[in-house]
PDB file of C-alpha atoms and ligand atoms in Angstrom:
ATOM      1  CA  UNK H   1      51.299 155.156  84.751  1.00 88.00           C
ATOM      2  CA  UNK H   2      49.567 158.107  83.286  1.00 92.00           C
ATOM      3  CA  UNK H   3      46.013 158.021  84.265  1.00 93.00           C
ATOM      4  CA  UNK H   4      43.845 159.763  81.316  1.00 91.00           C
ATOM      5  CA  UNK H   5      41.246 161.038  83.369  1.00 90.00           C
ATOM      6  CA  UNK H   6      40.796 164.973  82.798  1.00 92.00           C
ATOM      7  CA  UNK H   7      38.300 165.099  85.395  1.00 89.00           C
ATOM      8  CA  UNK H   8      40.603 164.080  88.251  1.00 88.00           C
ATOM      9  CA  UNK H   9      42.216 167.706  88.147  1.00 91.00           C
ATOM     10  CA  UNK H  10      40.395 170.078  89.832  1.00 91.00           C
ATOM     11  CA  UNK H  11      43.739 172.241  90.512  1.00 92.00           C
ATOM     12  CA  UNK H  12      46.274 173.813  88.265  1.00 94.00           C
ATOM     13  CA  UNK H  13      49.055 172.653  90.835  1.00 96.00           C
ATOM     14  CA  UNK H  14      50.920 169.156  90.275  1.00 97.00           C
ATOM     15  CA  UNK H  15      54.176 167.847  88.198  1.00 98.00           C
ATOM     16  CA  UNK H  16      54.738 169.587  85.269  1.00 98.00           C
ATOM     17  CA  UNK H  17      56.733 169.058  81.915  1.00 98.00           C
ATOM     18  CA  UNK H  18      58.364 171.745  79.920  1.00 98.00           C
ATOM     19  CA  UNK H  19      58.775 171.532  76.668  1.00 97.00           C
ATOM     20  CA  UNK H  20      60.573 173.845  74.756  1.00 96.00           C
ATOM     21  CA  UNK H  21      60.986 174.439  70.684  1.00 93.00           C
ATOM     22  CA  UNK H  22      63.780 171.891  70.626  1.00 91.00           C
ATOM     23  CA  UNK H  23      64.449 169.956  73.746  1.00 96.00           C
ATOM     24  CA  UNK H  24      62.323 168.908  76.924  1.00 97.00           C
ATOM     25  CA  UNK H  25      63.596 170.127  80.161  1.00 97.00           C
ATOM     26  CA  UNK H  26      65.927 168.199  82.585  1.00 96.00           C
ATOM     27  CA  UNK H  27      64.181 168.002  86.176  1.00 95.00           C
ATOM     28  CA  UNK H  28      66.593 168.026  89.557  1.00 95.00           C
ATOM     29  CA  UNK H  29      66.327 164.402  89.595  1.00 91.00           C
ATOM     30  CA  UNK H  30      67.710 164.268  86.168  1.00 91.00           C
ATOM     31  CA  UNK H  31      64.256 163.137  84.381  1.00 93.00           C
ATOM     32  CA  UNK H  32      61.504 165.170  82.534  1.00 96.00           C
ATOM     33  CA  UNK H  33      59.017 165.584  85.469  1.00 97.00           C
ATOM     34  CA  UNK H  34      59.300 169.054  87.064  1.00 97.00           C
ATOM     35  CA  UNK H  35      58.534 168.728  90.778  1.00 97.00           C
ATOM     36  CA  UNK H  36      54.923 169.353  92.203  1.00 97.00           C
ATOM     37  CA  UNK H  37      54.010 173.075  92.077  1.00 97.00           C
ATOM     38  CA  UNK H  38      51.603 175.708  90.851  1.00 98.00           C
ATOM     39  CA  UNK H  39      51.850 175.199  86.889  1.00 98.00           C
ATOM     40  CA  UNK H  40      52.050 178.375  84.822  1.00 97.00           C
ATOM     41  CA  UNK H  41      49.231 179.945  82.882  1.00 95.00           C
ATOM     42  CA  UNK H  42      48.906 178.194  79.640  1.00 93.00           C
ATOM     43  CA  UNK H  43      50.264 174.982  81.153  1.00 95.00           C
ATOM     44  CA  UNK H  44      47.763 171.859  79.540  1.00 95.00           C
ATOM     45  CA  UNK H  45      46.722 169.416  81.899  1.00 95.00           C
ATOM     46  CA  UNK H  46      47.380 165.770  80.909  1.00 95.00           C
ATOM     47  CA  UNK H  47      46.033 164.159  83.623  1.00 95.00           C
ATOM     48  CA  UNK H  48      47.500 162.158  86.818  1.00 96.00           C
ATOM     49  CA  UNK H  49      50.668 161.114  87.674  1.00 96.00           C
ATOM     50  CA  UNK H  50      51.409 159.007  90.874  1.00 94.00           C
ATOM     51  CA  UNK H  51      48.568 160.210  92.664  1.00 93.00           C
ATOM     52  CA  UNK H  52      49.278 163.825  91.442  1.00 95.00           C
ATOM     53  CA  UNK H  53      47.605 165.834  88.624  1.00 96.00           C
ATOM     54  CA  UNK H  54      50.491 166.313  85.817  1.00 97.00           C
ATOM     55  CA  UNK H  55      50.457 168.972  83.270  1.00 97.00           C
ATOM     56  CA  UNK H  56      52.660 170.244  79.819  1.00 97.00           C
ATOM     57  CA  UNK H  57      53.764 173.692  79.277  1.00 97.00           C
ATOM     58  CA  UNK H  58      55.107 174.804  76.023  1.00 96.00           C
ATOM     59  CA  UNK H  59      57.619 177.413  75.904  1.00 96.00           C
ATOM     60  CA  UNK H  60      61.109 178.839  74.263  1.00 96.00           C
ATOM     61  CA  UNK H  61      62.875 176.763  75.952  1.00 95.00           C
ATOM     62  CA  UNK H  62      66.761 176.745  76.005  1.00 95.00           C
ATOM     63  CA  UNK H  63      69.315 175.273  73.218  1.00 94.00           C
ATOM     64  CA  UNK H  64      70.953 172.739  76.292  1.00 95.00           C
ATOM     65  CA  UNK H  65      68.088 170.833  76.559  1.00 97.00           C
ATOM     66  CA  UNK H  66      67.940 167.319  75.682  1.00 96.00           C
ATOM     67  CA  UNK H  67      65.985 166.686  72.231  1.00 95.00           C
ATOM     68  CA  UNK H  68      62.721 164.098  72.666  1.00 94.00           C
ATOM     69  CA  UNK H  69      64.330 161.795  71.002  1.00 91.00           C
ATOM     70  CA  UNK H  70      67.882 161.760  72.740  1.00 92.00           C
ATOM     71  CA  UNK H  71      65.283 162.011  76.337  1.00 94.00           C
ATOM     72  CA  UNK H  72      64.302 158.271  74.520  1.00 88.00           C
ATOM     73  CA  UNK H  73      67.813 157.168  75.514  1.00 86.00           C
ATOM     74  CA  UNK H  74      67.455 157.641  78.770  1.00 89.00           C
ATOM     75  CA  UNK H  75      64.167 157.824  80.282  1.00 90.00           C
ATOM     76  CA  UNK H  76      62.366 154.742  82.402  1.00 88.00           C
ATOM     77  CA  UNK H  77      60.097 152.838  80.165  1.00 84.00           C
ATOM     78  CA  UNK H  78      57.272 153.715  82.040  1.00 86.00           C
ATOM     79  CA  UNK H  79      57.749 157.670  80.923  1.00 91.00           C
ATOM     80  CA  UNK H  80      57.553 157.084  77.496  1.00 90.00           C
ATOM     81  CA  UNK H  81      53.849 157.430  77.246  1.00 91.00           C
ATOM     82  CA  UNK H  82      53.665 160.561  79.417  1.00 94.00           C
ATOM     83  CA  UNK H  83      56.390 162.134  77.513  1.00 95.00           C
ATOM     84  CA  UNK H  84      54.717 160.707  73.748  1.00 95.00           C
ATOM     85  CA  UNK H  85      51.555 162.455  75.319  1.00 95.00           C
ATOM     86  CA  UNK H  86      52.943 165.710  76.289  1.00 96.00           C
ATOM     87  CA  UNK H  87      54.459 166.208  72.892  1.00 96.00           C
ATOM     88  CA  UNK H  88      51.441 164.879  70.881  1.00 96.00           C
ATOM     89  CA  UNK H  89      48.825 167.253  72.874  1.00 95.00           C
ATOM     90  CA  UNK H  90      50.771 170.318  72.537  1.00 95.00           C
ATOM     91  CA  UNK H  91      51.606 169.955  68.835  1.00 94.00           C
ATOM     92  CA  UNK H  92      47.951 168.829  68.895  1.00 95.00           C
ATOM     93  CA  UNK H  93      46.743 172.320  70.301  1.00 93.00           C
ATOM     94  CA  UNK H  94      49.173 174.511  68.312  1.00 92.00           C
ATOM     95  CA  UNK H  95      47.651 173.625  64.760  1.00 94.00           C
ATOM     96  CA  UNK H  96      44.211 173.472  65.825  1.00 94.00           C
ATOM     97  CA  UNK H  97      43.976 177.026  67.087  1.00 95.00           C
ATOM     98  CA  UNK H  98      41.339 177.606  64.528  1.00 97.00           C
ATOM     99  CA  UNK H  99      38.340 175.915  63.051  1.00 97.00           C
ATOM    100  CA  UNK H 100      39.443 173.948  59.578  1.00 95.00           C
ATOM    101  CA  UNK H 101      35.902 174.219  58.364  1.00 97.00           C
ATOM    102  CA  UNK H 102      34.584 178.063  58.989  1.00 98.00           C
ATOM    103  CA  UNK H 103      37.871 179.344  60.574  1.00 97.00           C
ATOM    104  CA  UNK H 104      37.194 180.726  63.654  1.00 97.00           C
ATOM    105  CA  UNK H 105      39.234 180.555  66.621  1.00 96.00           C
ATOM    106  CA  UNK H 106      38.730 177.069  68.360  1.00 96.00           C
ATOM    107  CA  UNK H 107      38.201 176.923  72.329  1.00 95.00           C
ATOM    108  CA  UNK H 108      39.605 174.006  74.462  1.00 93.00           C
ATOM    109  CA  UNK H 109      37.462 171.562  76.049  1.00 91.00           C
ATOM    110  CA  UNK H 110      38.436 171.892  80.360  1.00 83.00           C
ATOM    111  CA  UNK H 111      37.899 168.094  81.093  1.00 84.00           C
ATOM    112  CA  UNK H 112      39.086 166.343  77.410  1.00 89.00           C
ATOM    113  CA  UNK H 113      41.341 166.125  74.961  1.00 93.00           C
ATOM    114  CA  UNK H 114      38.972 168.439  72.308  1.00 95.00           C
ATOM    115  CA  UNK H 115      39.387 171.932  70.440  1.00 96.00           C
ATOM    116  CA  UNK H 116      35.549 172.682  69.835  1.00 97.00           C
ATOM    117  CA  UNK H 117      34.264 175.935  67.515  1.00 97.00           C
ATOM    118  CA  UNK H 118      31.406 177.962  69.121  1.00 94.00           C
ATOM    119  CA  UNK H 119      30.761 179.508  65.237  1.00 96.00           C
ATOM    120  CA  UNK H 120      30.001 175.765  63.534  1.00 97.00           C
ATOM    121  CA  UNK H 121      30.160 173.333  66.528  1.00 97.00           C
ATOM    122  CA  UNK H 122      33.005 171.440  64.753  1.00 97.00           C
ATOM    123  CA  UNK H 123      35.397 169.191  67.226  1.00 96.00           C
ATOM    124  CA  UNK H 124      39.066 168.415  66.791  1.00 95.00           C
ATOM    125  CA  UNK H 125      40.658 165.810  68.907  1.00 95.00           C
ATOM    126  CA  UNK H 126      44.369 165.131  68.873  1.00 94.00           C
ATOM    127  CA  UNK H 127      45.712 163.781  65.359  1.00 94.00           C
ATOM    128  CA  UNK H 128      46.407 160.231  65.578  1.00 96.00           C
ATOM    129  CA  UNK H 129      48.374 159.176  62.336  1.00 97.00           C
ATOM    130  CA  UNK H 130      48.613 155.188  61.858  1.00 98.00           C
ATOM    131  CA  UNK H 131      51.389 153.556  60.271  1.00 98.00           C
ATOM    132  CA  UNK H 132      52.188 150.215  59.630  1.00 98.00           C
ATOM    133  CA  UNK H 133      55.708 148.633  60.923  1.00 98.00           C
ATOM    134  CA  UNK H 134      56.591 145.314  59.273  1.00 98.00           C
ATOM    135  CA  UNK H 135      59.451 142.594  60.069  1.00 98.00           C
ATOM    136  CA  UNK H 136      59.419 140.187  57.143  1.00 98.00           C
ATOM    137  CA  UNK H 137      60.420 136.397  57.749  1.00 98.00           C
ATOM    138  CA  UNK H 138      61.248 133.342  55.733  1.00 97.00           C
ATOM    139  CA  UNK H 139      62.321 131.036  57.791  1.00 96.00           C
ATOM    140  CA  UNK H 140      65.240 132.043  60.426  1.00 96.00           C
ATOM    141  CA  UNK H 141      66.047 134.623  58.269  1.00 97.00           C
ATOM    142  CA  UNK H 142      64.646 138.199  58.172  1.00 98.00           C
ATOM    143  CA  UNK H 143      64.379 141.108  55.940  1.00 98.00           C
ATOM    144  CA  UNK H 144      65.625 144.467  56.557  1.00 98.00           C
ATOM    145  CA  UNK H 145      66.616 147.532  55.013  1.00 97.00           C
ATOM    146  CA  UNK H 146      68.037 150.841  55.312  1.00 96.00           C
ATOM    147  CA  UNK H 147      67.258 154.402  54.926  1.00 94.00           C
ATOM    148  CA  UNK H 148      69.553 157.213  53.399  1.00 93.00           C
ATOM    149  CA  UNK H 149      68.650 158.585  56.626  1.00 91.00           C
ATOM    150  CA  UNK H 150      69.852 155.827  59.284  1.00 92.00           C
ATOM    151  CA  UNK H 151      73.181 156.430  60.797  1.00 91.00           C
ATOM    152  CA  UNK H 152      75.709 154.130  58.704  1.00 93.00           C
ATOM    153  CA  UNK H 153      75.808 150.580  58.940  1.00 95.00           C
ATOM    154  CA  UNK H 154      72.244 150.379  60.142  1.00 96.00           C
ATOM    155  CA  UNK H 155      68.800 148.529  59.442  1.00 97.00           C
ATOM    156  CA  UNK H 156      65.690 148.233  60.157  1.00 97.00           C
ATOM    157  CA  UNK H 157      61.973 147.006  59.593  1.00 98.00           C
ATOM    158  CA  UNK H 158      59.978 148.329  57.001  1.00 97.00           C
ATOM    159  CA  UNK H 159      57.466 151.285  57.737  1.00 96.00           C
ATOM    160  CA  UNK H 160      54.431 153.418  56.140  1.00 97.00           C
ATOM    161  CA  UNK H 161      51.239 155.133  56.720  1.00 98.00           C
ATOM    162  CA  UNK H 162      48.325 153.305  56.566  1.00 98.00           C
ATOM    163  CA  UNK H 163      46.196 155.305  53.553  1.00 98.00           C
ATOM    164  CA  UNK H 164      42.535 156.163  54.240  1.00 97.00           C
ATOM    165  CA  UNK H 165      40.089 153.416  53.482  1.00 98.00           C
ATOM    166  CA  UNK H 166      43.093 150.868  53.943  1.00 98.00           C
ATOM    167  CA  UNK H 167      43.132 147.849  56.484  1.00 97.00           C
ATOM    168  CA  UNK H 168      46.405 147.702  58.428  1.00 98.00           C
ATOM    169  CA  UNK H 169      46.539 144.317  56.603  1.00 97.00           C
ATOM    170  CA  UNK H 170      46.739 145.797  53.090  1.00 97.00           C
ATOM    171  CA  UNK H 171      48.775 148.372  53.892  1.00 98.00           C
ATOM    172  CA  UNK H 172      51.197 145.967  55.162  1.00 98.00           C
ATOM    173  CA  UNK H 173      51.265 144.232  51.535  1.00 97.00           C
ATOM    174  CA  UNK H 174      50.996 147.297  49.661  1.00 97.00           C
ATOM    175  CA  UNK H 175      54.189 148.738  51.559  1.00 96.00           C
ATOM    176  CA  UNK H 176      56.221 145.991  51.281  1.00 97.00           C
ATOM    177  CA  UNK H 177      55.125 145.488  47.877  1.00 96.00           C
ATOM    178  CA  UNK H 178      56.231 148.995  47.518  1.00 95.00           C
ATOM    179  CA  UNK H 179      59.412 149.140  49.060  1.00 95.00           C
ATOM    180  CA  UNK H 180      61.425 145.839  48.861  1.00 96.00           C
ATOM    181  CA  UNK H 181      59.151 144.257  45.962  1.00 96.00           C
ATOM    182  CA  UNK H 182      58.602 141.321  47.440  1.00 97.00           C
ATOM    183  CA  UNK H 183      55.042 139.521  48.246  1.00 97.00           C
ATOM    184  CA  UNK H 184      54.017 138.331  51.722  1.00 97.00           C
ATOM    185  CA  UNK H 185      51.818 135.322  52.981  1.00 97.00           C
ATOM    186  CA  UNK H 186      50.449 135.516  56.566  1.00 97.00           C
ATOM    187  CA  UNK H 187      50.443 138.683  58.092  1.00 97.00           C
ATOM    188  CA  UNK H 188      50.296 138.241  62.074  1.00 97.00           C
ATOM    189  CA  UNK H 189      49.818 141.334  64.703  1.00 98.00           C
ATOM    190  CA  UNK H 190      52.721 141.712  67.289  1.00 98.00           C
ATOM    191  CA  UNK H 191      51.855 145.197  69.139  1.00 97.00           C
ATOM    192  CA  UNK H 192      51.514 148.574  68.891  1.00 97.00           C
ATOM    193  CA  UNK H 193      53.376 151.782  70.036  1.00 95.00           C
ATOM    194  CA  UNK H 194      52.419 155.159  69.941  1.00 94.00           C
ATOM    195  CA  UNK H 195      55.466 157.612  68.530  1.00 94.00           C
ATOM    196  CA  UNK H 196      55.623 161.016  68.631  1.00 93.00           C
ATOM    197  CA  UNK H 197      57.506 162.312  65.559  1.00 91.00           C
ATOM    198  CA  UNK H 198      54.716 164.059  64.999  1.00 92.00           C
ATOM    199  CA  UNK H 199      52.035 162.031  65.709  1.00 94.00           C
ATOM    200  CA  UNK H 200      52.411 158.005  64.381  1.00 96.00           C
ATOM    201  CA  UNK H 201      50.961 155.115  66.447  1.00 97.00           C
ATOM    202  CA  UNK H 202      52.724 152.375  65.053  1.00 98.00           C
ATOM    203  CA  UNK H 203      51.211 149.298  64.724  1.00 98.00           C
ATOM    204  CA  UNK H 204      53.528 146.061  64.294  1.00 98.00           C
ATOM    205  CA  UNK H 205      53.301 143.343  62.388  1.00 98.00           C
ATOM    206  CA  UNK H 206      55.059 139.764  60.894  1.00 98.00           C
ATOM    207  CA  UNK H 207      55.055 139.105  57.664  1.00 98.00           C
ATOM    208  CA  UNK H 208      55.824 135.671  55.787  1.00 98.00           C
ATOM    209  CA  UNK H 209      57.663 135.950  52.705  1.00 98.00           C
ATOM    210  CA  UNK H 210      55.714 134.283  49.816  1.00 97.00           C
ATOM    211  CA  UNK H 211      57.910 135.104  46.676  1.00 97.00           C
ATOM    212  CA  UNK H 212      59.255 137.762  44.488  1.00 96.00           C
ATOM    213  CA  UNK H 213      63.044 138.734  44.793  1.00 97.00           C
ATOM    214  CA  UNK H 214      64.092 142.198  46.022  1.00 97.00           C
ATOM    215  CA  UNK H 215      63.883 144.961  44.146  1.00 96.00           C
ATOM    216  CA  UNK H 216      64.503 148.641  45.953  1.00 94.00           C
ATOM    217  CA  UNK H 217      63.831 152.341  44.485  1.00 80.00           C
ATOM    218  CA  UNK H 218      67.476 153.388  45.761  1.00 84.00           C
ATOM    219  CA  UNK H 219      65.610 156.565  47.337  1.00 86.00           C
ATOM    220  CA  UNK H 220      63.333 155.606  50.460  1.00 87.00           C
ATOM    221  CA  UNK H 221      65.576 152.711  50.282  1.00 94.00           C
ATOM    222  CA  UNK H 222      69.294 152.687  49.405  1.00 94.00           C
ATOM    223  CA  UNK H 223      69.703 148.695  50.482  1.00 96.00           C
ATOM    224  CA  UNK H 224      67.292 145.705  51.633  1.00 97.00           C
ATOM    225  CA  UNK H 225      68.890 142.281  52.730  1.00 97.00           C
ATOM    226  CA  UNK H 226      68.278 139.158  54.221  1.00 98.00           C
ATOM    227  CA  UNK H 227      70.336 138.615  57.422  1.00 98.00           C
ATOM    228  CA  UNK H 228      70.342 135.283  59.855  1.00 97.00           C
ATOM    229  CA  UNK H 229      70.560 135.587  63.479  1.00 96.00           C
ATOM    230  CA  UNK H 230      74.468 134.950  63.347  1.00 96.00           C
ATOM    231  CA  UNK H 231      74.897 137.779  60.652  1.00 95.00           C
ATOM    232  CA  UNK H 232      72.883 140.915  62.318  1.00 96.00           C
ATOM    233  CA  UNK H 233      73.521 144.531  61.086  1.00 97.00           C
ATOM    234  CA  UNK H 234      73.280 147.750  63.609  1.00 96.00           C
ATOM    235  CA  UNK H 235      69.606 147.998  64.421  1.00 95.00           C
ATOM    236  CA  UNK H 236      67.232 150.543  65.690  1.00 92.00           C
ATOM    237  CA  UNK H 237      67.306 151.858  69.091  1.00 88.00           C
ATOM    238  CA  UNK H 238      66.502 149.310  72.251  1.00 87.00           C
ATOM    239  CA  UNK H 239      63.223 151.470  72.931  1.00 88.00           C
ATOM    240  CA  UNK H 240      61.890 151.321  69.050  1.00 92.00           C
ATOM    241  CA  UNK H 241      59.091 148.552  68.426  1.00 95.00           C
ATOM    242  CA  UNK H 242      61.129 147.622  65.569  1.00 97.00           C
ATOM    243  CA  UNK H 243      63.949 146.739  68.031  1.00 96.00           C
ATOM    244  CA  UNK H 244      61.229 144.798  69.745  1.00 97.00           C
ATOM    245  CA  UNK H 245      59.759 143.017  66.817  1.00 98.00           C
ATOM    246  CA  UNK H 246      63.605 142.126  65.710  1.00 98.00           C
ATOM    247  CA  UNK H 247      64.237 141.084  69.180  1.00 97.00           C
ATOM    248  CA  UNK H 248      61.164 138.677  70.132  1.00 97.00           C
ATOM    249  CA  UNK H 249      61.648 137.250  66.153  1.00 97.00           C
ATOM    250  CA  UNK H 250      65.332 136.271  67.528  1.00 97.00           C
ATOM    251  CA  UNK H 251      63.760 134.723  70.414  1.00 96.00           C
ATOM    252  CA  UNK H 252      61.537 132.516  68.922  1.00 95.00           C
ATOM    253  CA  UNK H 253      64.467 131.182  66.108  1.00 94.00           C
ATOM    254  CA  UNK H 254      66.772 130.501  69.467  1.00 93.00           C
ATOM    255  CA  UNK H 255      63.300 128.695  71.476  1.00 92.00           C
ATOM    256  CA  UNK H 256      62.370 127.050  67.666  1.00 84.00           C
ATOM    257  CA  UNK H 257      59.080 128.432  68.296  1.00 73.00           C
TER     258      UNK H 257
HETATM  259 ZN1   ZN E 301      33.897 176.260  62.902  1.00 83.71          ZN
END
């Protein structure tokens, strides 16, 4: 796993991953990490990688290479923080070259992730943006709903930003409340998962229906359903935690717990 210890890199040598304007680079062995060797100037250290410091380097990049998303596909489970992390730290450093409150240009901490001002003393760490992902139950069945953007035929849990002064709780309510008009009882954490389109960290919940019959704006969402276990639409991608709060939800209907 990716150890988040800036201090452990005392050399700008180790693995590397390049990330272009589009796509992340293919390695030799077919992955995202760049064998061990002197990084570039500019690359940002992340931290340390099997025993080895590990770094991200931003660059043109070329048109072949694989989008973050598509790398989702195909990459070990285990990568998807390092590569959530590379992408999140150098979007991170690109819009905080200079100070939001006097506007001078911001310097990078060496050994953490901070852009600090020398005119005001003001700090930016990366942006962390929390969102909400809910699965709504009533009793085997569940509630999902689809997206003019999903490819056709799918659906999936319902999702939104928590606001700022809002408990994950309330936004959970609020949201649902929101988008399928329906009302929710207990609201139970499942997990969390950090996603970097640009910068979410998704935090899952259940929900229990309590009442109220669906009722969708036909923009965010075009259609909202209740399916049973035996009746499933297309659903998000295997490494999505929606797929894994759909997935552990069909679990406990086939256990009856
Ligand atoms: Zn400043």
């Amino acid at each position: 796993m990716l150890i988040r210890d800036l201090s452990r890199v005392t050399q700008r040598h180790g693995y590397l991953i390049r990330v272009g304007r589009d796509g992340v680079a293919p390695a030799p062995d077919g992955g995202i990490i760049q064998p061990i060797a002197d990084w570039p100037s500019g690359a940002v250290a992340l931290g340390e990688w099997l025993g080895a410091p590990i770094a991200v380097f931003g660059e043109n990049g070329s048109a072949d290479w694989p989008t973050a998303r598509q790398w989702l596909h195909t990459l070990p489970r285990d990568q998807f923080p390092l590569l959530s992390s590379a992408l999140q730290v150098l979007k991170w450093l690109r819009d905080h070259r200079f100070c939001g409150r006097c506007g001078k240009r911001m310097k990078r901490l060496e050994h953490e992730f901070a852009m600090h001002c020398t005119g005001c003393q003001h700090r930016s760490y990366p942006r962390i943006s929390p969102c909400i992902i809910t699965l709504i139950t009533r009793g085997r069945e569940m509630l999902l709903a689809r997206s003019p953007r999903f490819g056709p035929g799918m659906y999936s849990t319902l999702a939104g930003f928590i606001e700022a002064g809002e408990s994950a709780e309330e936004a959970v309510r609020r949201e649902v409340h929101e988008e399928v008009g329906v009302e929710v009882g207990r609201v139970s954490y499942f997990q969390s998962q950090s996603w970097p389109f640009p910068h979410s960290f998704m935090l899952g919940y259940y929900a229990e229906y309590a009442g109220g019959d669906i009722t969708i704006d036909g923009v965010e969402i075009e259609d909202a359903q209740w399916f049973t276990p035996e009746d499933l639409p297309g659903l998000p991608p295997k490494f999505s935690i929606s797929h894994a709060l759909i997935d552990n939800f069909l679990r406990s209907v086939a256990t009856g717990r």
